[in-house]
Short mmCIF file of C-alpha atoms and ligand atoms in Angstrom, two decimals:
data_model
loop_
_atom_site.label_atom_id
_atom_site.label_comp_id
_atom_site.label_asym_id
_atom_site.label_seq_id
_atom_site.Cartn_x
_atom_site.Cartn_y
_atom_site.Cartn_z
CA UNK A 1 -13.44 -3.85 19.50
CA UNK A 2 -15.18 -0.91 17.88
CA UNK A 3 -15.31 2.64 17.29
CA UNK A 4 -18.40 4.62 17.21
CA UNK A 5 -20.49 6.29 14.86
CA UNK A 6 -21.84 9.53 15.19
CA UNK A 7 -25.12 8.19 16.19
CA UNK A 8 -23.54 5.91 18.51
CA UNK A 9 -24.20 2.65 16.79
CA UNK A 10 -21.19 0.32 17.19
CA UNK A 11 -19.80 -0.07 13.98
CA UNK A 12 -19.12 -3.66 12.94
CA UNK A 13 -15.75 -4.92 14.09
CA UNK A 14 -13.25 -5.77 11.32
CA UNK A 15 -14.46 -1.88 10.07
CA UNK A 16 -13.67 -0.09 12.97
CA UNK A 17 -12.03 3.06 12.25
CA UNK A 18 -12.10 6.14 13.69
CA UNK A 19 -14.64 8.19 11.82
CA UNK A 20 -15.22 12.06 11.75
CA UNK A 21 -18.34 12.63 14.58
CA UNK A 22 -19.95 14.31 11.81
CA UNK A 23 -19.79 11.94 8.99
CA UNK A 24 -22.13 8.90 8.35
CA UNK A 25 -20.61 5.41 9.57
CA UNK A 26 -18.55 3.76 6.66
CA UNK A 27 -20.09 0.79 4.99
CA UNK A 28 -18.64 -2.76 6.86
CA UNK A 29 -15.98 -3.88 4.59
CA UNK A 30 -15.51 -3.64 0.61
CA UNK A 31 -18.11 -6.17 -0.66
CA UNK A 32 -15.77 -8.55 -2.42
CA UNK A 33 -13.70 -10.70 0.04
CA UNK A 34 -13.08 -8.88 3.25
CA UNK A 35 -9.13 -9.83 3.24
CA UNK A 36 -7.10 -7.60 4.85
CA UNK A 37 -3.14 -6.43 4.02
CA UNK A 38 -0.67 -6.03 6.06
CA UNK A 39 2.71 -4.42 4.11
CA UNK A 40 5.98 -5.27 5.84
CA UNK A 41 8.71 -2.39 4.92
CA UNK A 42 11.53 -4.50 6.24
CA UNK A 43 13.01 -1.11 7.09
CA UNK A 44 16.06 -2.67 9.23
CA UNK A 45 17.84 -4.88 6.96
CA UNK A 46 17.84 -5.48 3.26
CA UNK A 47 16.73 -8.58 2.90
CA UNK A 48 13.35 -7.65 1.08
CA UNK A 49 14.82 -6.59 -2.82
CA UNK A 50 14.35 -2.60 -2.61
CA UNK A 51 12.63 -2.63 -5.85
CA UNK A 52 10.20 -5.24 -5.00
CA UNK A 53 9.06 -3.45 -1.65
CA UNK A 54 8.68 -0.35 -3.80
CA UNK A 55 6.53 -1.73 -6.22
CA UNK A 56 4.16 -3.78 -3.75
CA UNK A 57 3.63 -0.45 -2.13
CA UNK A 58 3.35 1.91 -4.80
CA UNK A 59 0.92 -0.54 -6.26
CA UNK A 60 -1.34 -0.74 -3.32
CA UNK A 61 -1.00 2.93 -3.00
CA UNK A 62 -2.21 2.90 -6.45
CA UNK A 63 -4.71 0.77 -6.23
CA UNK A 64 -6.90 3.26 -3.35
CA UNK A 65 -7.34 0.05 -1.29
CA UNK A 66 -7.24 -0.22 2.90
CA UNK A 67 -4.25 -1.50 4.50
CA UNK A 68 -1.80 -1.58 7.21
CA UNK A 69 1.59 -1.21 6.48
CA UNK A 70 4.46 -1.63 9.18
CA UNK A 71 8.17 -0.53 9.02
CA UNK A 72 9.18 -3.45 9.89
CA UNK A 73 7.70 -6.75 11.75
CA UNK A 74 10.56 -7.74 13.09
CA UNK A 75 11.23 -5.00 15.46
CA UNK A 76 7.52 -5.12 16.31
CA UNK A 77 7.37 -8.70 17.36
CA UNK A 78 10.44 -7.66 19.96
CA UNK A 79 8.58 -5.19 21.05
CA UNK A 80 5.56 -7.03 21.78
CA UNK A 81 3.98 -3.94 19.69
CA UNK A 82 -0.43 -4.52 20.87
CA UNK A 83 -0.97 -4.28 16.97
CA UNK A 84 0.23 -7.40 16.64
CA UNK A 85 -2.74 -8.58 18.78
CA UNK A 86 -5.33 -6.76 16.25
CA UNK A 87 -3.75 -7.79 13.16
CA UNK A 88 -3.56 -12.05 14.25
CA UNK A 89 -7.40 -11.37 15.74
CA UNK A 90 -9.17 -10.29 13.20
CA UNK A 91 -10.39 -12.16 10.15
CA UNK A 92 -8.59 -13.21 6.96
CA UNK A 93 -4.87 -11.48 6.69
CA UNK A 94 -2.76 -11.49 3.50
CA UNK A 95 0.61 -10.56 4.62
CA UNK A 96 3.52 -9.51 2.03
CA UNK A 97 6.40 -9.78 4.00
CA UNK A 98 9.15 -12.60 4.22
CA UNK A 99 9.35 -16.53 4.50
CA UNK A 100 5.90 -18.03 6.05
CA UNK A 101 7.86 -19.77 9.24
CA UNK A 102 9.87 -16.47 10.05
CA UNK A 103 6.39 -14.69 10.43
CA UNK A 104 4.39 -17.58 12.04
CA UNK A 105 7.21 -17.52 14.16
CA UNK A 106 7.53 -13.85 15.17
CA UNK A 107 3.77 -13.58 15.88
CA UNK A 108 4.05 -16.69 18.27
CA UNK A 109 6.84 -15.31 19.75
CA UNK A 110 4.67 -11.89 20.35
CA UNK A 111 2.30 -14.05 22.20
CA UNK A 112 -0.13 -12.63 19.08
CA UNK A 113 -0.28 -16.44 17.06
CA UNK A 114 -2.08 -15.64 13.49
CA UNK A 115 -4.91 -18.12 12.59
CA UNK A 116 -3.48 -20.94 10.52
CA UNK A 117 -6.50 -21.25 8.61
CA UNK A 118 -7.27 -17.46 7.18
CA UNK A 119 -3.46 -16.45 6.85
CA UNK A 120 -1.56 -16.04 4.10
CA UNK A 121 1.88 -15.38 4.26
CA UNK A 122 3.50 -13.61 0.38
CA UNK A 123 7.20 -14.19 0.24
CA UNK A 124 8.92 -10.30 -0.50
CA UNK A 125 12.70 -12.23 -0.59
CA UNK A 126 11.89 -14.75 -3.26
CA UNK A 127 8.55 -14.14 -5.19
CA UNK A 128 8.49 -11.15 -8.20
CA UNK A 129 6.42 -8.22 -7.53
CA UNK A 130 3.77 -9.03 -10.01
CA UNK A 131 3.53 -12.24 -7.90
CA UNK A 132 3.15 -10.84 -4.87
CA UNK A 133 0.19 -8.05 -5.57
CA UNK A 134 -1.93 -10.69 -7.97
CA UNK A 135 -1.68 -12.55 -4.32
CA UNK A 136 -2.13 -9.69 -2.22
CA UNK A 137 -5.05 -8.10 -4.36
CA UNK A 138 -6.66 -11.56 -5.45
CA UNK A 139 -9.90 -12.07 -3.76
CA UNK A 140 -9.08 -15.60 -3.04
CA UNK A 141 -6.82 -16.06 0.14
CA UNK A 142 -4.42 -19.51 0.28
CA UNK A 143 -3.87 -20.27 3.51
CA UNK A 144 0.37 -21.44 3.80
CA UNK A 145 1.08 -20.89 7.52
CA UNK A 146 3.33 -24.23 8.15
CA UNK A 147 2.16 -26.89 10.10
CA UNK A 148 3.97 -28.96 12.59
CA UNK A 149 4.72 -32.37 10.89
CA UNK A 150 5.99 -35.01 12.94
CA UNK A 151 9.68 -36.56 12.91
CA UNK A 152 11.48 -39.33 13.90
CA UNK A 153 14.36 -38.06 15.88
CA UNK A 154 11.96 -35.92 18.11
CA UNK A 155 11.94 -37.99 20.85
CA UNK A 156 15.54 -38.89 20.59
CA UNK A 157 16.49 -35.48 21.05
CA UNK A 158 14.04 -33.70 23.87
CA UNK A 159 16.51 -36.11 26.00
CA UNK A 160 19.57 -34.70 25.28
CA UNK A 161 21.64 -33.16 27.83
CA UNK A 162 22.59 -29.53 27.46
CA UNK A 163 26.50 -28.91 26.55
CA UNK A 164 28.34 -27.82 29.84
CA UNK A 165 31.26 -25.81 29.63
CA UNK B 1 12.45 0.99 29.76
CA UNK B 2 12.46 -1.74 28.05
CA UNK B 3 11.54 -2.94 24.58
CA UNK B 4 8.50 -4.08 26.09
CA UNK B 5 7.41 -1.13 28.08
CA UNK B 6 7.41 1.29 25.50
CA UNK B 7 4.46 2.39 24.06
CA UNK B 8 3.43 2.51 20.46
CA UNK B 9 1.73 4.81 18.13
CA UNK B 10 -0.52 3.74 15.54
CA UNK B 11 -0.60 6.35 12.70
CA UNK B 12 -3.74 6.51 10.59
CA UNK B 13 -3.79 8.02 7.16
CA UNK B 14 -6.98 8.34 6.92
CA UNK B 15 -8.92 9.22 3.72
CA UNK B 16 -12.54 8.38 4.39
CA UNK B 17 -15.62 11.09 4.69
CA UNK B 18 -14.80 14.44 5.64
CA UNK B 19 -11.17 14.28 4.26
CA UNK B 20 -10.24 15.03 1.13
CA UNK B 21 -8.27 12.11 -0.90
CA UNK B 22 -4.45 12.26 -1.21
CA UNK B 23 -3.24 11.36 -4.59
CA UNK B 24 -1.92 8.04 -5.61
CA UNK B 25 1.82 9.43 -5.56
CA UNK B 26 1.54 11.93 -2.61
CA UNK B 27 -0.05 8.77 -0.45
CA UNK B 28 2.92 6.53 -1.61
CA UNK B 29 5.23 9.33 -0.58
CA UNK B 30 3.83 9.76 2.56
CA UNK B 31 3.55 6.22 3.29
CA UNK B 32 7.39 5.62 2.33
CA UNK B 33 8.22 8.40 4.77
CA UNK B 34 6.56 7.08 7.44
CA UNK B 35 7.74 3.79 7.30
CA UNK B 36 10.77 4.93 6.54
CA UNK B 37 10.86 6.29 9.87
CA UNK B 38 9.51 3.40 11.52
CA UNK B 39 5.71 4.00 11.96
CA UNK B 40 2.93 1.54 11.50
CA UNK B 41 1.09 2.88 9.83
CA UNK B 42 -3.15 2.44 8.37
CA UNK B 43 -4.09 3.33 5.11
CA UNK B 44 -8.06 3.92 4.95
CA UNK B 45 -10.40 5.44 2.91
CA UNK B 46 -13.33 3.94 5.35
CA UNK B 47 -14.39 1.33 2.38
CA UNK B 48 -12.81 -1.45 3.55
CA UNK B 49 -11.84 -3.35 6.19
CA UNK B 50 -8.64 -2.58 8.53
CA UNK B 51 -7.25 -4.13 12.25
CA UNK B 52 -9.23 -2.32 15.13
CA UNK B 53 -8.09 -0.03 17.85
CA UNK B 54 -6.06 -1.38 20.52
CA UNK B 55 -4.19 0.53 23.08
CA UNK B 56 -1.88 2.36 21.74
CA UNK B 57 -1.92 5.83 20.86
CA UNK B 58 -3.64 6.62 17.72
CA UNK B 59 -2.43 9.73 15.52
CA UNK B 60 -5.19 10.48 12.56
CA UNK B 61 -3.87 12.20 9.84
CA UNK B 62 -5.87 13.28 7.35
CA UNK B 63 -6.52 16.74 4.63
CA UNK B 64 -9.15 17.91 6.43
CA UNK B 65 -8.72 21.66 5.41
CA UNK B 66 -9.01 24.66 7.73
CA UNK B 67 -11.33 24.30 10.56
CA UNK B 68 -12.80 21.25 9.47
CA UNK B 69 -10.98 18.70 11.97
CA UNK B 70 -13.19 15.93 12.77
CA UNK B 71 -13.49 14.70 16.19
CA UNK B 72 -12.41 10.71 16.30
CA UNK B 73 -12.98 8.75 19.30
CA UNK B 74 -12.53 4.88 20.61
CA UNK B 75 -15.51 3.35 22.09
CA UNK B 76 -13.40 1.40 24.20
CA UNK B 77 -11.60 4.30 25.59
CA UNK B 78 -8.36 2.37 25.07
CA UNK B 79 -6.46 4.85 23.09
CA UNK B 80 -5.62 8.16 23.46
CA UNK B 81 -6.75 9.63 19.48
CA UNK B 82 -5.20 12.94 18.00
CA UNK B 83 -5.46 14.35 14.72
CA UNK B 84 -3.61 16.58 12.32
CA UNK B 85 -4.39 17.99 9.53
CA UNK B 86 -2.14 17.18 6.30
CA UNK B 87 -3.30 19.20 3.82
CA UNK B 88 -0.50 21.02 2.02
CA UNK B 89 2.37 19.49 3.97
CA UNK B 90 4.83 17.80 2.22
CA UNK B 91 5.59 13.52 2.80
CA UNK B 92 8.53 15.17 4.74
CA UNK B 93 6.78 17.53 6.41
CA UNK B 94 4.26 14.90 7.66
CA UNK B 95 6.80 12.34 8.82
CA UNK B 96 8.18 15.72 11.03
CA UNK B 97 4.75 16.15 12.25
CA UNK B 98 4.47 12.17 13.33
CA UNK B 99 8.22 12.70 14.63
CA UNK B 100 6.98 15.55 17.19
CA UNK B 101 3.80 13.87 18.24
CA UNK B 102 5.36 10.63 19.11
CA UNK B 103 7.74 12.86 21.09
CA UNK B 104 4.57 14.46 23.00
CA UNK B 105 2.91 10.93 23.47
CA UNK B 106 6.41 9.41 24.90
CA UNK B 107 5.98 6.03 22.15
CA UNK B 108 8.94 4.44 21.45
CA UNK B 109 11.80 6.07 18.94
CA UNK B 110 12.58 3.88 16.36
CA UNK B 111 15.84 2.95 14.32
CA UNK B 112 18.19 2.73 17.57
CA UNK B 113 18.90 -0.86 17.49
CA UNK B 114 18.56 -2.91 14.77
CA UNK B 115 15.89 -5.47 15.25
CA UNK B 116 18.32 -8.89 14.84
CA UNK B 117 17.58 -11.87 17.70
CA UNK B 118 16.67 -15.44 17.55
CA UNK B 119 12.62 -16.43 16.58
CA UNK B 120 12.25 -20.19 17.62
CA UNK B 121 10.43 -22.50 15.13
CA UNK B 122 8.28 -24.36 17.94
CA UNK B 123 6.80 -26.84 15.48
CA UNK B 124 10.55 -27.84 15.39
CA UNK B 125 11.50 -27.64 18.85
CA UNK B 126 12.25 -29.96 21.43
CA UNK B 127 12.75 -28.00 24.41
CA UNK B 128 16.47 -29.80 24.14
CA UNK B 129 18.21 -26.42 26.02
CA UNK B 130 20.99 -26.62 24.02
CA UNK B 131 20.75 -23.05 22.82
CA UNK B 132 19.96 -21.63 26.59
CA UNK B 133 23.45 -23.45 27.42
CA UNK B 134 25.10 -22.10 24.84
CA UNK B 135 23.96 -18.49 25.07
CA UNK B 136 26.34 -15.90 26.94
CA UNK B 137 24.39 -12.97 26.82
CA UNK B 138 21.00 -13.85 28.33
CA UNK B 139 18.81 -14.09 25.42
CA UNK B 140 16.87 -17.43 26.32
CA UNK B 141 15.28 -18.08 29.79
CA UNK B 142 12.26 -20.73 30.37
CA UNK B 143 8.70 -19.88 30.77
CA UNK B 144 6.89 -20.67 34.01
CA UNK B 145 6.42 -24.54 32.12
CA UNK B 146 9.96 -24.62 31.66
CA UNK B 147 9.61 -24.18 28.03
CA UNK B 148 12.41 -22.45 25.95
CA UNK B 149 11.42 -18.62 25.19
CA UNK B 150 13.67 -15.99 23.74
CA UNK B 151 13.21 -13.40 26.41
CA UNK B 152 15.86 -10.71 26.31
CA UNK B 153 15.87 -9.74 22.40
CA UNK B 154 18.04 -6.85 22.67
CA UNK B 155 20.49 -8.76 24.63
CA UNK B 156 21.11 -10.12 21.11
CA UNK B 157 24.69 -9.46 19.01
CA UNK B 158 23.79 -7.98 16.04
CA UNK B 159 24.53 -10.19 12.65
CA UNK B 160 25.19 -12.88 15.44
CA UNK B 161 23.62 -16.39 14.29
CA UNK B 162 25.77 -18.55 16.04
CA UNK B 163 23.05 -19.98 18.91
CA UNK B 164 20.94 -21.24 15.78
CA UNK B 165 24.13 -23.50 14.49
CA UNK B 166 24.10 -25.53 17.73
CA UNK B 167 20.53 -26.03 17.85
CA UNK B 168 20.10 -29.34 16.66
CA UNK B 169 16.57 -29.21 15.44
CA UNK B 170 17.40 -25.92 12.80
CA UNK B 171 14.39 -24.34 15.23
CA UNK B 172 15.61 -21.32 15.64
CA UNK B 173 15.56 -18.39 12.61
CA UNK B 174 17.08 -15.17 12.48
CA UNK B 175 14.23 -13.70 9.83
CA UNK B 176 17.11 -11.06 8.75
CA UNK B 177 19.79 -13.30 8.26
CA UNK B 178 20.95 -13.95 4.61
CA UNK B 179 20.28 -17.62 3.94
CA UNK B 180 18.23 -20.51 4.45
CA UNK B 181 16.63 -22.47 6.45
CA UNK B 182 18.21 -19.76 9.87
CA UNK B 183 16.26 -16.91 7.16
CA UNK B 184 13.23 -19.17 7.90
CA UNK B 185 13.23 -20.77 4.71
CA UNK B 186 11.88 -24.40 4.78
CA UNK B 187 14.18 -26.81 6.30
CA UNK B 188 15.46 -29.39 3.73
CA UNK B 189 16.55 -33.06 4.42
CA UNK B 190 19.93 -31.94 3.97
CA UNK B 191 19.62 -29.32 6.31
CA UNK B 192 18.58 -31.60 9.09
CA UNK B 193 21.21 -34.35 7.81
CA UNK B 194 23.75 -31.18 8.27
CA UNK B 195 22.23 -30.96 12.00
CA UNK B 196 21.91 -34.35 12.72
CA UNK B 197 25.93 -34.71 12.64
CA UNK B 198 25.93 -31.67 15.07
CA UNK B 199 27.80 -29.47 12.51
CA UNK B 200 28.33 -26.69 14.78
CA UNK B 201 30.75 -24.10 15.82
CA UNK B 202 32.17 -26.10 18.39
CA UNK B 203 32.42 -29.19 16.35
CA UNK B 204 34.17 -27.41 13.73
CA UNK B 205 36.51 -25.91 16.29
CA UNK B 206 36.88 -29.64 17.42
CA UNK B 207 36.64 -28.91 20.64
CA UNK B 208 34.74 -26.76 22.95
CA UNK B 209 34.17 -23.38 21.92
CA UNK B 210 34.10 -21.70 24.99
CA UNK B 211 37.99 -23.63 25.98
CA UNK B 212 38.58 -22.46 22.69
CA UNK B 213 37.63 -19.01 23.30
CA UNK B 214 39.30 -18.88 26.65
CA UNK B 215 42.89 -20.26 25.30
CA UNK B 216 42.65 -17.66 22.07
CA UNK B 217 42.05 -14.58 24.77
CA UNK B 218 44.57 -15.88 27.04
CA UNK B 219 47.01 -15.71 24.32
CA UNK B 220 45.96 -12.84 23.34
CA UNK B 221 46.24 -11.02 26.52
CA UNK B 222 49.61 -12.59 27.28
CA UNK B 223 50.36 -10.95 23.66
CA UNK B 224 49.04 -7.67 24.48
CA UNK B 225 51.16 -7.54 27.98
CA UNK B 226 54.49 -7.24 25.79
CA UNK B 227 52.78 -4.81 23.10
CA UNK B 228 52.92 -1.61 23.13
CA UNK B 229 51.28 -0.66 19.47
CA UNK B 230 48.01 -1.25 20.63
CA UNK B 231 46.64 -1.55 16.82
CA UNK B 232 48.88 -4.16 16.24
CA UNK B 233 47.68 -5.85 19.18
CA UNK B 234 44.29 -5.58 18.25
CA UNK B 235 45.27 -7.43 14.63
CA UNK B 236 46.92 -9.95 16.18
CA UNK B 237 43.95 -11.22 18.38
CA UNK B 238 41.71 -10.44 15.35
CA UNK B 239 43.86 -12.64 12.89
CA UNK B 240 43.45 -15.31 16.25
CA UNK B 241 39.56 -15.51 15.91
CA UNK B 242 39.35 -15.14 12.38
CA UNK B 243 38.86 -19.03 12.10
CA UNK B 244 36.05 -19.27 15.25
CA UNK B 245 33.82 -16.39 13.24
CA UNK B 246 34.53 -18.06 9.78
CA UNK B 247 32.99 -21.16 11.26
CA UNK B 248 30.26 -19.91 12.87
CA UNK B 249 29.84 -16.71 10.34
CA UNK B 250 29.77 -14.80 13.99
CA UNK B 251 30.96 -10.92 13.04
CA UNK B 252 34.43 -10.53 14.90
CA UNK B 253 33.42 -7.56 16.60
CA UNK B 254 30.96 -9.89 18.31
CA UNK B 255 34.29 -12.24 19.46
CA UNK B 256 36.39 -9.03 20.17
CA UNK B 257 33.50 -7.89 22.26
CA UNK B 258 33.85 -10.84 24.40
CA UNK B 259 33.97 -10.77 28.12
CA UNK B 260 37.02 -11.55 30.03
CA UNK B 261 37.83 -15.72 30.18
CA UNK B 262 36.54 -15.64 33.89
CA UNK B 263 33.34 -14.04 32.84
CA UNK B 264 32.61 -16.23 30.37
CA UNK B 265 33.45 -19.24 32.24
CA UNK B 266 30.89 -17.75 34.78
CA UNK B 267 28.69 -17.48 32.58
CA UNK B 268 28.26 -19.99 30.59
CA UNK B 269 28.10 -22.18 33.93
CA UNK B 270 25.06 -19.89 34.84
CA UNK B 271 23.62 -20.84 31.10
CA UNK B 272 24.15 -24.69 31.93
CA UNK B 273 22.97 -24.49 35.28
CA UNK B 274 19.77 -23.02 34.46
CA UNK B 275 19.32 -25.30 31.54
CA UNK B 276 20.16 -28.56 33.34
CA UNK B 277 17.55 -27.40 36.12
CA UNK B 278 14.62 -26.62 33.30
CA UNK B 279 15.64 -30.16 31.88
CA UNK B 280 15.40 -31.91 35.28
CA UNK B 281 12.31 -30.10 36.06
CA UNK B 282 10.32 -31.56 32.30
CA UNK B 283 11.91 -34.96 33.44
CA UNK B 284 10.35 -34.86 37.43
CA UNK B 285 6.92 -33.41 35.83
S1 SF4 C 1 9.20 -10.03 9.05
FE1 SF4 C 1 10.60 -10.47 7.37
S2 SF4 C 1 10.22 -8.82 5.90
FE2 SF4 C 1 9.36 -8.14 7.86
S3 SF4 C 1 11.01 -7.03 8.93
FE3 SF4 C 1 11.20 -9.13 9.61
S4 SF4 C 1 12.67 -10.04 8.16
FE4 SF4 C 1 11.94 -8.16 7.21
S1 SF4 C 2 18.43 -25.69 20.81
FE1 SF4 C 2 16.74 -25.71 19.33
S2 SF4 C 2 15.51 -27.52 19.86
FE2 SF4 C 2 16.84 -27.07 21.60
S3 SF4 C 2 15.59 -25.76 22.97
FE3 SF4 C 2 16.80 -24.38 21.67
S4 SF4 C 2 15.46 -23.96 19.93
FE4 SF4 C 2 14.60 -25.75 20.93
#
């Protein structure tokens, strides 16, 4: 999905942003690694340390580089909000939000599942804001969506009757 | 409308050629206004990289100055684009300006309910139905497989984790609650161990928690029938299901918000019913 140009050239995909009709098209993506950030706010609940949210954001404010930042995921995924859609479909995603099953989770649930192999999830709750922006800013993106591991009580328990009242 | 059916706006702060730049603390300001206010919102400066268009409304904002508003448009002709110009407004003066525009576009208002419901861990789960059983309020249903699906978020009690204590597989996360693994934190050995030996509200009740429920508010009401101080009424059946939300860290107002015994005896028959039919239906297929 694309935007056009003033010329009408499609732009390339993962840059497509509305540009002016009068200005040239902006060059394809920063020439380092292409990652994109996504900023969770957790605006709903205060889970997410305030200072550490604060930081993360003032820093990529800072810092002058693209990225999408959302109030808060949560209420997106409930909403089936399309973004969700964009932001799983497109290329590499470092996402500073919460724990990595939480978000797996809510994107599934969204019916927007990220890609296990280009996403990387940066714990807000637990890891120090330092940690989180070398992560987030790092050209180098470590994929840590979980994986399903097998268990030994799983088919022991997809028998199980429901409990009646 | 549902949660569903309401539309979003994407709001695009938007720095790139033919806008001038905002500052490093004016674009944090802005930003933390907006999101403040429940926006998604894309910071670009047209250098790098950021998620396409899709179809929501799109709201550019940008310091354009006087007269120089550029003309943005999607190729796809999926969104509906409008801009406004920034310059000289203040971060609360923009997050007004976003307020009025959504208002205009009809997107959803933000902040009303707080955004608490289950989020099932399907690598974990086994499609067992326990927590469709178990749920009073409507919040799980069956896809057109017969798989488990939360489908009614907002159906969900607020601060309410109790459906992820009697799931046996710790699959299902509330990403706002305070602790591990229902925050979504990894699930331990002793976690499992914990939900292996079915450690859940009921258990700890030793008995079933809806009989439990039922005898409490039948107390309760036989209680309130002689009183006449209605606040000391309301103690009394508070102090009575002080131990069911201890065990199941459910908020009381949850419990005192409870349906009549009848209605939740209807209800959670409806619960089992529909879960014993999803569970006959994997067995037949
Ligand atoms: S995804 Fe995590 S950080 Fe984001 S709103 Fe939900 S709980 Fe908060
Ligand atoms: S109780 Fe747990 S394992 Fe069973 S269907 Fe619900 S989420 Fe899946």
């Amino acid at each position: 999905m694309s935007l056009p140009s003033p010329n009408s050239q499609p732009l390339p995909d993962a840059s497509a942003l509305p540009v002016p009709s009068f200005a040239p098209p902006p060059p394809p993506r920063s020439s380092g690694d292409g990652n994109r950030i996504l900023y969770c706010h957790c605006q709903y609940a205060q889970v997410v340390p305030r200072e550490v949210k604060e930081t993360v954001l003032r820093r990529l404010c800072q810092e002058g580089v693209a990225f999408e930042a959302v109030a808060d995921l949560c209420e997106m995924a409930a909403r089936h909000d399309p973004a969700l859609h964009r932001l799983a479909a497109d290329g590499a995603l470092k996402i500073a939000a919460c724990y990595p099953r939480a978000v797996k989770g809510l994107f599934h649930q969204a019916g927007a599942d990220l890609p296990a192999a280009s996403t990387e999830v940066i714990n807000m709750r637990v890891q120090p804001a330092e940690e989180v922006l070398s992560a987030l800013l790092g050209s180098e993106i470590k994929p840590n969506l979980p994986v399903k591991e097998s268990r030994p009580n799983e088919s022991a328990s997809r028998t199980s009757e429901p409990r009646t009242s | 409308m549902s949660l569903r059916d309401q539309p979003a706006l994407r709001v695009i702060l938007y720095e790139g050629p033919g806008a001038e730049t905002l500052e490093a603390g004016e674009r944090f300001s802005t930003m933390s206004a907006l999101l403040e206010r429940g926006y998604a919102v894309t910071r670009t400066g047209g250098e790098q990289a950021v998620a396409p268009a899709d179809r929501s409304s799109a709201l550019v904002l940008g310091r354009f100055g006087e007269g120089n508003t550029p003309e943005f448009s999607d190729q796809n002709h999926q969104s509906e684009i409008r801009t406004r110009d920034i310059a000289n407004l203040s971060a609360a003066q923009v997050a007004d300006l976003v307020e009025t525009a959504r208002t205009e576009l009809g997107a959803a208002r933000h902040g009303e309910w707080k955004p608490w419901f289950p989020v099932i861990d399907y690598d974990r789960c086994t499609n067992c139905m326990q927590c469709l059983s178990f749920c009073l309020f409507g919040v799980y249903g069956v896809d057109e497989e017969r798989k488990i699906q939360v489908q009614n978020q907002d159906n969900c009690k607020t601060n309410c984790p109790a459906c992820s204590r009697v799931c046996p597989e710790a699959a299902i996360m509330f990403p706002k609650y305070k602790a591990g693994p229902i925050n979504g934190d990894t699930v331990s050995d002793a976690d499992l161990q914990k939900e292996k030996m079915k450690v859940d509200i009921s258990a700890l009740l030793g008995g079933d928690v809806y009989d439990m429920l039922r005898l409490r508010s039948e107390k309760a009401r036989s209680r309130f029938g002689k009183e006449r101080d209605e606040n000391k009424a309301l103690t009394e059946r508070q102090k009575c299901l002080v131990k069911l939300a201890q065990a199941g860290d459910i908020p009381p107002e949850v419990l005192m918000s409870l349906p009549s015994p009848e209605e939740i005896a209807r209800r959670a028959e409806e619960a089992a019913a529909k879960a014993q039919a999803a569970l006959a239906w994997q067995k037949a297929n």
